[in-house]
PDB file of C-alpha atoms in Angstrom:
ATOM      1  CA  UNK A   1      -3.894   1.762   9.337  1.00 57.00           C
ATOM      2  CA  UNK A   2      -5.536   4.374   7.161  1.00 66.00           C
ATOM      3  CA  UNK A   3      -2.797   5.923   5.090  1.00 90.00           C
ATOM      4  CA  UNK A   4      -5.036   8.529   3.471  1.00 96.00           C
ATOM      5  CA  UNK A   5      -7.704  10.195   5.577  1.00 97.00           C
ATOM      6  CA  UNK A   6     -10.669  11.947   3.991  1.00 98.00           C
ATOM      7  CA  UNK A   7     -13.472  14.133   5.294  1.00 97.00           C
ATOM      8  CA  UNK A   8     -16.341  14.666   5.351  1.00 98.00           C
ATOM      9  CA  UNK A   9     -17.849  11.234   4.841  1.00 97.00           C
ATOM     10  CA  UNK A  10     -20.874  12.843   3.206  1.00 98.00           C
ATOM     11  CA  UNK A  11     -21.654  16.314   1.975  1.00 98.00           C
ATOM     12  CA  UNK A  12     -24.820  18.068   0.863  1.00 98.00           C
ATOM     13  CA  UNK A  13     -24.380  21.273  -1.116  1.00 98.00           C
ATOM     14  CA  UNK A  14     -26.863  23.614  -2.731  1.00 98.00           C
ATOM     15  CA  UNK A  15     -26.665  23.998  -6.497  1.00 98.00           C
ATOM     16  CA  UNK A  16     -24.204  26.748  -7.330  1.00 98.00           C
ATOM     17  CA  UNK A  17     -22.357  26.378  -4.046  1.00 98.00           C
ATOM     18  CA  UNK A  18     -18.799  25.278  -3.366  1.00 98.00           C
ATOM     19  CA  UNK A  19     -18.092  21.688  -2.382  1.00 98.00           C
ATOM     20  CA  UNK A  20     -14.934  21.130  -0.345  1.00 98.00           C
ATOM     21  CA  UNK A  21     -13.424  17.743   0.426  1.00 98.00           C
ATOM     22  CA  UNK A  22     -10.304  17.442   2.551  1.00 98.00           C
ATOM     23  CA  UNK A  23      -7.642  14.748   2.670  1.00 98.00           C
ATOM     24  CA  UNK A  24      -4.527  14.144   4.736  1.00 97.00           C
ATOM     25  CA  UNK A  25      -1.677  11.677   4.519  1.00 96.00           C
ATOM     26  CA  UNK A  26       1.224  10.574   6.678  1.00 92.00           C
ATOM     27  CA  UNK A  27       3.671   8.932   4.308  1.00 90.00           C
ATOM     28  CA  UNK A  28       6.032  11.575   2.912  1.00 90.00           C
ATOM     29  CA  UNK A  29       7.055   9.130   0.190  1.00 89.00           C
ATOM     30  CA  UNK A  30       3.766   9.787  -1.593  1.00 90.00           C
ATOM     31  CA  UNK A  31       4.372  11.995  -4.581  1.00 88.00           C
ATOM     32  CA  UNK A  32       1.242  11.760  -6.699  1.00 90.00           C
ATOM     33  CA  UNK A  33      -2.249  12.632  -5.541  1.00 93.00           C
ATOM     34  CA  UNK A  34      -5.160  11.832  -7.852  1.00 93.00           C
ATOM     35  CA  UNK A  35      -8.841  12.377  -7.231  1.00 96.00           C
ATOM     36  CA  UNK A  36     -11.382   9.914  -8.550  1.00 96.00           C
ATOM     37  CA  UNK A  37     -15.088  10.420  -9.155  1.00 97.00           C
ATOM     38  CA  UNK A  38     -17.444   7.455  -9.049  1.00 97.00           C
ATOM     39  CA  UNK A  39     -21.089   7.444 -10.066  1.00 96.00           C
ATOM     40  CA  UNK A  40     -23.406   4.666  -8.881  1.00 92.00           C
ATOM     41  CA  UNK A  41     -22.999   1.543 -10.983  1.00 88.00           C
ATOM     42  CA  UNK A  42     -19.823   2.818 -12.615  1.00 92.00           C
ATOM     43  CA  UNK A  43     -16.134   2.393 -12.029  1.00 94.00           C
ATOM     44  CA  UNK A  44     -14.073   5.293 -10.678  1.00 95.00           C
ATOM     45  CA  UNK A  45     -12.773   7.832 -13.188  1.00 94.00           C
ATOM     46  CA  UNK A  46      -9.785  10.105 -12.769  1.00 92.00           C
ATOM     47  CA  UNK A  47     -10.959  13.668 -12.171  1.00 95.00           C
ATOM     48  CA  UNK A  48      -7.790  15.632 -11.522  1.00 93.00           C
ATOM     49  CA  UNK A  49      -4.350  14.943 -10.053  1.00 92.00           C
ATOM     50  CA  UNK A  50      -1.495  16.912  -8.530  1.00 92.00           C
ATOM     51  CA  UNK A  51       2.156  16.489  -7.615  1.00 89.00           C
ATOM     52  CA  UNK A  52       3.501  17.989  -4.346  1.00 86.00           C
ATOM     53  CA  UNK A  53       5.727  20.499  -6.130  1.00 89.00           C
ATOM     54  CA  UNK A  54       2.580  22.402  -7.127  1.00 91.00           C
ATOM     55  CA  UNK A  55       0.375  24.168  -4.552  1.00 94.00           C
ATOM     56  CA  UNK A  56      -2.708  24.396  -6.714  1.00 96.00           C
ATOM     57  CA  UNK A  57      -4.110  22.906  -9.894  1.00 96.00           C
ATOM     58  CA  UNK A  58      -7.305  23.955 -11.594  1.00 96.00           C
ATOM     59  CA  UNK A  59      -9.297  22.213 -14.287  1.00 95.00           C
ATOM     60  CA  UNK A  60     -12.574  23.879 -15.085  1.00 96.00           C
ATOM     61  CA  UNK A  61     -14.708  23.985 -11.943  1.00 97.00           C
ATOM     62  CA  UNK A  62     -12.404  21.588 -10.082  1.00 97.00           C
ATOM     63  CA  UNK A  63      -9.395  22.801  -8.091  1.00 97.00           C
ATOM     64  CA  UNK A  64      -6.912  20.872  -5.971  1.00 96.00           C
ATOM     65  CA  UNK A  65      -5.102  22.773  -3.237  1.00 96.00           C
ATOM     66  CA  UNK A  66      -1.984  21.139  -1.827  1.00 95.00           C
ATOM     67  CA  UNK A  67      -0.177  21.936   1.434  1.00 94.00           C
ATOM     68  CA  UNK A  68       2.994  19.866   1.497  1.00 92.00           C
ATOM     69  CA  UNK A  69       4.158  20.959   4.948  1.00 93.00           C
ATOM     70  CA  UNK A  70       0.805  20.059   6.494  1.00 95.00           C
ATOM     71  CA  UNK A  71       0.512  16.905   4.362  1.00 95.00           C
ATOM     72  CA  UNK A  72      -2.972  17.911   3.374  1.00 96.00           C
ATOM     73  CA  UNK A  73      -4.774  18.416   0.099  1.00 97.00           C
ATOM     74  CA  UNK A  74      -8.296  19.323  -0.820  1.00 97.00           C
ATOM     75  CA  UNK A  75     -10.728  19.333  -3.713  1.00 98.00           C
ATOM     76  CA  UNK A  76     -12.893  22.359  -4.363  1.00 98.00           C
ATOM     77  CA  UNK A  77     -15.824  22.092  -6.753  1.00 98.00           C
ATOM     78  CA  UNK A  78     -17.013  25.534  -7.731  1.00 98.00           C
ATOM     79  CA  UNK A  79     -20.571  26.197  -8.917  1.00 98.00           C
ATOM     80  CA  UNK A  80     -21.590  22.689  -7.875  1.00 98.00           C
ATOM     81  CA  UNK A  81     -24.215  21.056 -10.084  1.00 98.00           C
ATOM     82  CA  UNK A  82     -26.615  18.145  -9.479  1.00 97.00           C
ATOM     83  CA  UNK A  83     -24.587  16.200 -12.063  1.00 97.00           C
ATOM     84  CA  UNK A  84     -21.606  16.398  -9.695  1.00 98.00           C
ATOM     85  CA  UNK A  85     -23.465  14.166  -7.217  1.00 98.00           C
ATOM     86  CA  UNK A  86     -21.147  11.182  -6.858  1.00 98.00           C
ATOM     87  CA  UNK A  87     -18.621   9.618  -4.520  1.00 98.00           C
ATOM     88  CA  UNK A  88     -15.206  11.254  -4.542  1.00 98.00           C
ATOM     89  CA  UNK A  89     -12.037   9.459  -3.531  1.00 98.00           C
ATOM     90  CA  UNK A  90      -8.746  11.171  -2.896  1.00 97.00           C
ATOM     91  CA  UNK A  91      -5.758   8.930  -3.364  1.00 95.00           C
ATOM     92  CA  UNK A  92      -1.997   8.806  -3.141  1.00 93.00           C
ATOM     93  CA  UNK A  93       0.792   6.829  -4.683  1.00 89.00           C
ATOM     94  CA  UNK A  94       4.570   6.862  -4.528  1.00 84.00           C
ATOM     95  CA  UNK A  95       7.324   6.814  -7.080  1.00 74.00           C
ATOM     96  CA  UNK A  96       8.570   3.342  -6.152  1.00 72.00           C
ATOM     97  CA  UNK A  97       5.111   1.828  -6.384  1.00 74.00           C
ATOM     98  CA  UNK A  98       2.784   3.855  -8.580  1.00 74.00           C
ATOM     99  CA  UNK A  99       0.651   0.772  -9.171  1.00 77.00           C
ATOM    100  CA  UNK A 100      -0.335   0.742  -5.504  1.00 83.00           C
ATOM    101  CA  UNK A 101      -2.780   3.591  -5.375  1.00 88.00           C
ATOM    102  CA  UNK A 102      -3.952   4.155  -1.805  1.00 91.00           C
ATOM    103  CA  UNK A 103      -7.511   5.416  -1.756  1.00 94.00           C
ATOM    104  CA  UNK A 104      -9.117   7.530   0.925  1.00 97.00           C
ATOM    105  CA  UNK A 105     -12.416   6.253   2.352  1.00 97.00           C
ATOM    106  CA  UNK A 106     -14.506   8.436   0.068  1.00 98.00           C
ATOM    107  CA  UNK A 107     -16.979  11.323   0.282  1.00 98.00           C
ATOM    108  CA  UNK A 108     -20.532  11.009  -0.926  1.00 98.00           C
ATOM    109  CA  UNK A 109     -21.535  14.346  -2.445  1.00 98.00           C
ATOM    110  CA  UNK A 110     -25.146  15.311  -3.069  1.00 98.00           C
ATOM    111  CA  UNK A 111     -25.856  18.562  -4.855  1.00 98.00           C
ATOM    112  CA  UNK A 112     -29.452  19.606  -4.369  1.00 97.00           C
ATOM    113  CA  UNK A 113     -31.332  21.982  -6.680  1.00 93.00           C
TER     114      UNK A 113
ATOM    115  CA  UNK B   1     -11.240   4.276 -27.406  1.00 63.00           C
ATOM    116  CA  UNK B   2     -10.687   4.658 -23.660  1.00 68.00           C
ATOM    117  CA  UNK B   3     -12.887   1.795 -22.636  1.00 92.00           C
ATOM    118  CA  UNK B   4     -12.267  -1.101 -20.324  1.00 96.00           C
ATOM    119  CA  UNK B   5     -14.944  -3.726 -20.856  1.00 97.00           C
ATOM    120  CA  UNK B   6     -15.898  -6.175 -18.136  1.00 98.00           C
ATOM    121  CA  UNK B   7     -18.153  -9.180 -18.434  1.00 97.00           C
ATOM    122  CA  UNK B   8     -20.472 -10.218 -17.019  1.00 97.00           C
ATOM    123  CA  UNK B   9     -22.002  -7.133 -15.405  1.00 96.00           C
ATOM    124  CA  UNK B  10     -23.730  -9.227 -12.772  1.00 97.00           C
ATOM    125  CA  UNK B  11     -22.940 -12.713 -11.476  1.00 97.00           C
ATOM    126  CA  UNK B  12     -24.601 -14.870  -8.857  1.00 97.00           C
ATOM    127  CA  UNK B  13     -22.729 -17.999  -7.882  1.00 96.00           C
ATOM    128  CA  UNK B  14     -22.910 -20.674  -5.276  1.00 94.00           C
ATOM    129  CA  UNK B  15     -20.061 -21.423  -2.920  1.00 93.00           C
ATOM    130  CA  UNK B  16     -19.140 -24.576  -4.824  1.00 92.00           C
ATOM    131  CA  UNK B  17     -19.245 -23.024  -8.277  1.00 92.00           C
ATOM    132  CA  UNK B  18     -16.363 -22.082 -10.530  1.00 96.00           C
ATOM    133  CA  UNK B  19     -16.761 -18.927 -12.564  1.00 97.00           C
ATOM    134  CA  UNK B  20     -14.571 -16.397 -14.346  1.00 98.00           C
ATOM    135  CA  UNK B  21     -14.654 -12.651 -14.721  1.00 98.00           C
ATOM    136  CA  UNK B  22     -13.317 -11.156 -17.919  1.00 98.00           C
ATOM    137  CA  UNK B  23     -11.772  -7.820 -18.721  1.00 98.00           C
ATOM    138  CA  UNK B  24     -10.653  -6.432 -22.060  1.00 98.00           C
ATOM    139  CA  UNK B  25      -8.962  -3.232 -23.197  1.00 97.00           C
ATOM    140  CA  UNK B  26      -7.673  -2.130 -26.583  1.00 94.00           C
ATOM    141  CA  UNK B  27      -5.793   0.989 -25.563  1.00 94.00           C
ATOM    142  CA  UNK B  28      -2.375  -0.632 -25.764  1.00 93.00           C
ATOM    143  CA  UNK B  29      -2.049  -0.457 -22.005  1.00 93.00           C
ATOM    144  CA  UNK B  30       0.603  -2.713 -20.499  1.00 92.00           C
ATOM    145  CA  UNK B  31      -0.566  -2.681 -16.886  1.00 92.00           C
ATOM    146  CA  UNK B  32      -3.841  -4.269 -15.809  1.00 94.00           C
ATOM    147  CA  UNK B  33      -5.407  -4.452 -12.380  1.00 95.00           C
ATOM    148  CA  UNK B  34      -8.098  -6.197 -10.376  1.00 97.00           C
ATOM    149  CA  UNK B  35      -9.766  -4.306  -7.539  1.00 97.00           C
ATOM    150  CA  UNK B  36     -12.467  -5.348  -5.101  1.00 98.00           C
ATOM    151  CA  UNK B  37     -14.949  -2.757  -3.873  1.00 97.00           C
ATOM    152  CA  UNK B  38     -17.434  -3.250  -1.086  1.00 97.00           C
ATOM    153  CA  UNK B  39     -20.447  -0.974  -0.771  1.00 94.00           C
ATOM    154  CA  UNK B  40     -19.582   2.545   0.415  1.00 92.00           C
ATOM    155  CA  UNK B  41     -15.875   1.657   0.553  1.00 96.00           C
ATOM    156  CA  UNK B  42     -12.930   2.548  -1.654  1.00 96.00           C
ATOM    157  CA  UNK B  43     -11.520   0.081  -4.169  1.00 96.00           C
ATOM    158  CA  UNK B  44      -8.969  -2.347  -2.731  1.00 95.00           C
ATOM    159  CA  UNK B  45      -6.157  -3.500  -4.966  1.00 94.00           C
ATOM    160  CA  UNK B  46      -6.008  -7.271  -5.485  1.00 97.00           C
ATOM    161  CA  UNK B  47      -3.621  -7.951  -8.365  1.00 96.00           C
ATOM    162  CA  UNK B  48      -1.455  -6.083 -10.848  1.00 94.00           C
ATOM    163  CA  UNK B  49      -0.157  -7.432 -14.135  1.00 94.00           C
ATOM    164  CA  UNK B  50       2.685  -5.605 -15.802  1.00 91.00           C
ATOM    165  CA  UNK B  51       3.598  -6.659 -19.335  1.00 92.00           C
ATOM    166  CA  UNK B  52       1.483  -9.787 -18.863  1.00 95.00           C
ATOM    167  CA  UNK B  53       3.349 -10.862 -15.746  1.00 95.00           C
ATOM    168  CA  UNK B  54       1.893 -10.830 -12.246  1.00 96.00           C
ATOM    169  CA  UNK B  55       3.740  -8.066 -10.414  1.00 92.00           C
ATOM    170  CA  UNK B  56       1.589  -7.501  -7.336  1.00 92.00           C
ATOM    171  CA  UNK B  57      -0.582  -9.893  -5.339  1.00 94.00           C
ATOM    172  CA  UNK B  58      -2.007  -8.156  -2.304  1.00 93.00           C
ATOM    173  CA  UNK B  59      -2.162 -11.365  -0.259  1.00 93.00           C
ATOM    174  CA  UNK B  60      -5.392 -12.376  -1.943  1.00 97.00           C
ATOM    175  CA  UNK B  61      -6.824 -15.806  -0.978  1.00 97.00           C
ATOM    176  CA  UNK B  62      -6.105 -18.553  -3.477  1.00 96.00           C
ATOM    177  CA  UNK B  63      -9.796 -18.935  -4.270  1.00 97.00           C
ATOM    178  CA  UNK B  64      -9.166 -15.937  -6.529  1.00 98.00           C
ATOM    179  CA  UNK B  65      -6.861 -16.791  -9.413  1.00 98.00           C
ATOM    180  CA  UNK B  66      -5.862 -14.130 -11.956  1.00 98.00           C
ATOM    181  CA  UNK B  67      -4.754 -14.807 -15.496  1.00 98.00           C
ATOM    182  CA  UNK B  68      -3.459 -12.550 -18.241  1.00 97.00           C
ATOM    183  CA  UNK B  69      -3.627 -14.469 -21.542  1.00 96.00           C
ATOM    184  CA  UNK B  70      -2.368 -11.500 -23.560  1.00 94.00           C
ATOM    185  CA  UNK B  71      -1.817  -7.771 -23.255  1.00 91.00           C
ATOM    186  CA  UNK B  72      -5.490  -6.989 -23.919  1.00 96.00           C
ATOM    187  CA  UNK B  73      -7.185  -9.547 -21.708  1.00 98.00           C
ATOM    188  CA  UNK B  74      -7.374 -10.143 -17.985  1.00 98.00           C
ATOM    189  CA  UNK B  75      -9.348 -12.869 -16.268  1.00 98.00           C
ATOM    190  CA  UNK B  76     -10.187 -13.555 -12.657  1.00 98.00           C
ATOM    191  CA  UNK B  77     -11.056 -17.175 -11.932  1.00 98.00           C
ATOM    192  CA  UNK B  78     -13.267 -17.761  -8.930  1.00 97.00           C
ATOM    193  CA  UNK B  79     -13.632 -20.993  -7.002  1.00 96.00           C
ATOM    194  CA  UNK B  80     -15.130 -21.918  -3.648  1.00 95.00           C
ATOM    195  CA  UNK B  81     -15.962 -18.347  -2.758  1.00 96.00           C
ATOM    196  CA  UNK B  82     -17.563 -17.247   0.479  1.00 96.00           C
ATOM    197  CA  UNK B  83     -20.573 -14.946   0.929  1.00 96.00           C
ATOM    198  CA  UNK B  84     -18.225 -12.232   2.227  1.00 97.00           C
ATOM    199  CA  UNK B  85     -16.569 -12.203  -1.216  1.00 97.00           C
ATOM    200  CA  UNK B  86     -19.702 -10.591  -2.590  1.00 98.00           C
ATOM    201  CA  UNK B  87     -18.613  -7.216  -3.955  1.00 97.00           C
ATOM    202  CA  UNK B  88     -18.058  -5.137  -7.061  1.00 97.00           C
ATOM    203  CA  UNK B  89     -14.975  -6.388  -8.887  1.00 98.00           C
ATOM    204  CA  UNK B  90     -13.286  -3.715 -10.933  1.00 98.00           C
ATOM    205  CA  UNK B  91     -10.755  -4.123 -13.678  1.00 97.00           C
ATOM    206  CA  UNK B  92      -8.479  -1.246 -14.625  1.00 95.00           C
ATOM    207  CA  UNK B  93      -5.656  -0.623 -17.045  1.00 93.00           C
ATOM    208  CA  UNK B  94      -2.959   1.989 -17.443  1.00 91.00           C
ATOM    209  CA  UNK B  95      -0.408   2.776 -20.115  1.00 89.00           C
ATOM    210  CA  UNK B  96       2.564   1.588 -18.146  1.00 78.00           C
ATOM    211  CA  UNK B  97       3.573   0.209 -14.871  1.00 61.00           C
ATOM    212  CA  UNK B  98       6.395   1.726 -12.822  1.00 62.00           C
ATOM    213  CA  UNK B  99       5.589   5.304 -13.687  1.00 67.00           C
ATOM    214  CA  UNK B 100       2.453   7.261 -13.090  1.00 74.00           C
ATOM    215  CA  UNK B 101      -0.175   6.997 -15.791  1.00 79.00           C
ATOM    216  CA  UNK B 102      -3.918   7.350 -15.563  1.00 84.00           C
ATOM    217  CA  UNK B 103      -5.793   4.194 -14.694  1.00 88.00           C
ATOM    218  CA  UNK B 104      -9.008   3.593 -16.630  1.00 92.00           C
ATOM    219  CA  UNK B 105     -11.601   1.529 -14.808  1.00 94.00           C
ATOM    220  CA  UNK B 106     -14.280  -0.719 -16.194  1.00 96.00           C
ATOM    221  CA  UNK B 107     -17.854  -0.630 -14.898  1.00 96.00           C
ATOM    222  CA  UNK B 108     -17.236  -3.669 -12.773  1.00 97.00           C
ATOM    223  CA  UNK B 109     -18.862  -7.036 -12.205  1.00 97.00           C
ATOM    224  CA  UNK B 110     -21.345  -7.127  -9.359  1.00 97.00           C
ATOM    225  CA  UNK B 111     -20.713 -10.516  -7.740  1.00 97.00           C
ATOM    226  CA  UNK B 112     -23.095 -12.153  -5.301  1.00 97.00           C
ATOM    227  CA  UNK B 113     -22.061 -15.381  -3.589  1.00 97.00           C
ATOM    228  CA  UNK B 114     -24.949 -17.400  -2.195  1.00 95.00           C
TER     229      UNK B 114
END
């Protein structure tokens, strides 16, 4: 059972465009939603994270939008750059078990010049 | 220093071999993790150590045996693996267990079982 759904599976965006990755979850016990970025040959790295009491969080060109009632959240990458080409994983964890981070299946982003 | 160091970077082993993966961090983190990642898939949690004690074992086969000799080191002992165990094995650490804190991942060990 996939606890965190993620789409699209792959995404090609022109340089300077906006990349949008969507995620959805079922378990209302989740209360922390991180996004990880992984480059080939590297381990994942935390990009940005949000709690459900906040509807939006922005860090530089990266913004998370959160819709608690719909149990959906999304990552927007503004002014996408070729260096943003990587695999992005949304994830979720819950207060009683923060160590068990549930990852979405991932989105492979390619930003073309 | 926000680095988690894993050795070796690559490992090829036969199904009858015994090998170990090593992970080290000097950030004072008290939670350490082993993940397995297959190609084009998300990381899957295998084990969690909290304050040097095994706190989570995600029903991992006994051919994988974790060890935490001290708060900075984490090992994963491998024995009698199968070809389907070939994957990227990631170590991670975080400041504390039980509350949210950022997990820092190592670069992983690319394991091939032949």
